[in-house]
Amino acid sequence: MSEAAYNFAYLDEQTKRMIRRAILKGLAVPGYQVPFASREMPMPYGWGTGGVQVSAAVLTPDDRFKVIDQGADDTTNAVSIRSFFERTAGVDTTTKTAEASVIQTRHRIPEEPLTEDQILVYQVPIPEPLRFLEPRESETRKMHSLEEYGLMHVKLYEDISRHGHIATSYAYPVKVEGRYVMDPSPIPKFDNPKLGDMAAIQLFGAGREQRIYALPPYTQVVSLDFEDHPFEASKADHACALCGAEHSYLDEVIVDDSGKRMFVCSDTDFCESRRAAGHVGEQAA
Amino acid sequence: MTPLLSVQGITKTYGAHIGCADVSFDLYPGEVMGIVGESGSGKSTLLNCMAGHLVPDAGQVVFDTRSDGPRDTVTMSEPERRMLGRTDWAFVHQHARDGLRMGVSAGGNVGERLMAVGDRHYGDIRDKATDWLERVEIHASRVDDRPTTFSGGMQQRLQIARNLVTGPRLVFMDEPTGGLDVSVQARLLDLLRGLVRDMGLSAIIVTHDLAVVRLLADRLMVMKSGHVVETGLTDQVLDDPQHAYSQLLVSSVLQV
């Protein structure tokens, strides 16, 4: 089959319309999980089928597209989704955060602040923050609609009683505009403060679970916590070994068999542009 | 005096089969009501209708709420009913597993209701949870253990602590001692009796164990095939049963 046989961005127009409707509803009710008729995509569940469908629905031929996976532009997931849209939509792609108009992400928010001209699309494995506490979907929906969120604190309570502090370090639950409790997808809690008051539109797509939710620009997002155990955005206590950044989220990389390790920025674009600007870390070659 | 709970003409049918039919009674503050009857007599159906777990086909359940006085809980909105369910009401299930979160520590189980009504201070929640564990005779050192590591009797006591922590005014109990051995039953009953008296709780206890109602209940209602066949003071009904079925029930108790 020739590639021209694909509709722009793979999905047919009716499907994109249906997804756009879900996105609009999500934007109108921030943090609310909107059900949508998720399509079978040419990639396995767990590889970002939700994010890909949302991206397909928002992409226009003039867009410049960027994909990151755990902050990196060059990992399998990012490379394959980028080439997917290069082939099926023919849009320009980039690895530069500032140049992209649509950024699809798995498990990170770029370090560089986003602008009002950008859309950030998250891949979400499990959209329901209450899932592991209350397995019945009928019940969790009721809890959302009646704003019964005591259970979410039970999870944090369990963390403190077991570890002495809130040990949840990713997919840290947040409350949106004082109403819906939302799973921010498995981003590190270091990124949680960036969710709130962000200039860009944030869209969340969960393909297998058939849910879309969204945060419009400049939405209030608060991480849940206890009065005596306040929320803390944590990161590894090091500077990036390559670019020397003190305040970016770091990956720990094991470098040899004797357990030597280095800490590098997980956001590859951020790290590269810092190095290009002349910043040097301890182990920069 | 306004009754705390006033039940009028509660009827619930399952198709052609009668769950319970036209049950009415008043429960006054501080009173403990026992409902006895054989299996399938509609005791649990009635209890679930009153506690809002089932929607009755007809009838009213009027509860004297703290804020607005007597309200019919059947027609009240669901958020309000659920709010009652975690503040003024408590429900003790027969099987502790139904009423507990088995994957959450004992402290978390007791703390859930506190967090559900807005407590956001970890230290306070934990102190209250520990305090309540001790009140139901579970050692404070077990506060971080999961209920799966508890014995059946301990699980049942934990369930009671979890329910009473928000200071409810009305407790529904569905066979609270079922499935426990007799010595554990005796301790649990002792404990319940103490808590009911200390906190001035009103309670509705469904059971088929006459010894339980003899110990706990002020008044008794005997059910058979969905109908109430006899009501009265506990001692009166047990010592001088009038209805043929009550007589059968009382005479069926084994004497040791």
Tab-separated table of C-alpha atoms in Angstrom, chain A residues 133-134 139 142-143 146 148-151 153-154 157-158 160-162 225-229, chain B residues 78-79 82 86 101 103-105 107-108 112 115-116 120-123 125-126 143-144 146:
chain	number	residue	atom	x	y	z
A	133	LEU	CA	-7.360	1.603	46.004
A	134	GLU	CA	-10.798	0.940	44.574
A	139	GLU	CA	-17.445	3.094	42.266
A	142	LYS	CA	-19.188	7.802	41.630
A	143	MET	CA	-16.400	8.956	43.907
A	146	LEU	CA	-19.440	13.128	44.422
A	148	GLU	CA	-15.221	11.732	47.674
A	149	TYR	CA	-11.468	11.787	47.699
A	150	GLY	CA	-10.636	10.644	51.226
A	151	LEU	CA	-9.318	7.395	49.798
A	153	HIS	CA	-5.129	10.316	51.215
A	154	VAL	CA	-5.257	6.750	52.511
A	157	TYR	CA	-1.070	7.786	54.727
A	158	GLU	CA	0.140	4.284	53.920
A	160	ILE	CA	4.137	7.707	55.471
A	161	SER	CA	3.332	4.883	57.876
A	162	ARG	CA	5.544	2.497	55.929
A	225	ASP	CA	-0.381	16.156	50.836
A	226	PHE	CA	-0.790	16.275	54.611
A	227	GLU	CA	-0.451	19.413	56.707
A	228	ASP	CA	2.447	17.899	58.613
A	229	HIS	CA	3.942	16.138	55.578
B	78	GLU	CA	-27.200	10.332	47.031
B	79	PRO	CA	-24.336	12.630	48.130
B	82	ARG	CA	-23.328	8.804	51.395
B	86	ARG	CA	-19.537	7.980	56.632
B	101	ARG	CA	-9.602	-2.667	52.980
B	103	GLY	CA	-4.496	-4.133	51.360
B	104	VAL	CA	-4.299	-1.167	53.689
B	105	SER	CA	-2.740	-1.151	57.177
B	107	GLY	CA	-4.141	2.503	60.898
B	108	GLY	CA	-5.100	3.386	57.339
B	112	GLU	CA	-10.010	6.357	56.106
B	115	MET	CA	-9.684	11.489	55.877
B	116	ALA	CA	-13.010	11.124	54.087
B	120	ARG	CA	-5.465	16.293	56.637
B	121	HIS	CA	-3.031	16.075	59.528
B	122	TYR	CA	-1.095	12.809	59.512
B	123	GLY	CA	-0.058	12.978	63.167
B	125	ILE	CA	-5.063	10.820	62.205
B	126	ARG	CA	-2.481	8.380	63.435
B	143	VAL	CA	-1.104	-0.161	63.743
B	144	ASP	CA	1.005	-0.658	60.624
B	146	ARG	CA	-2.373	-5.280	57.402
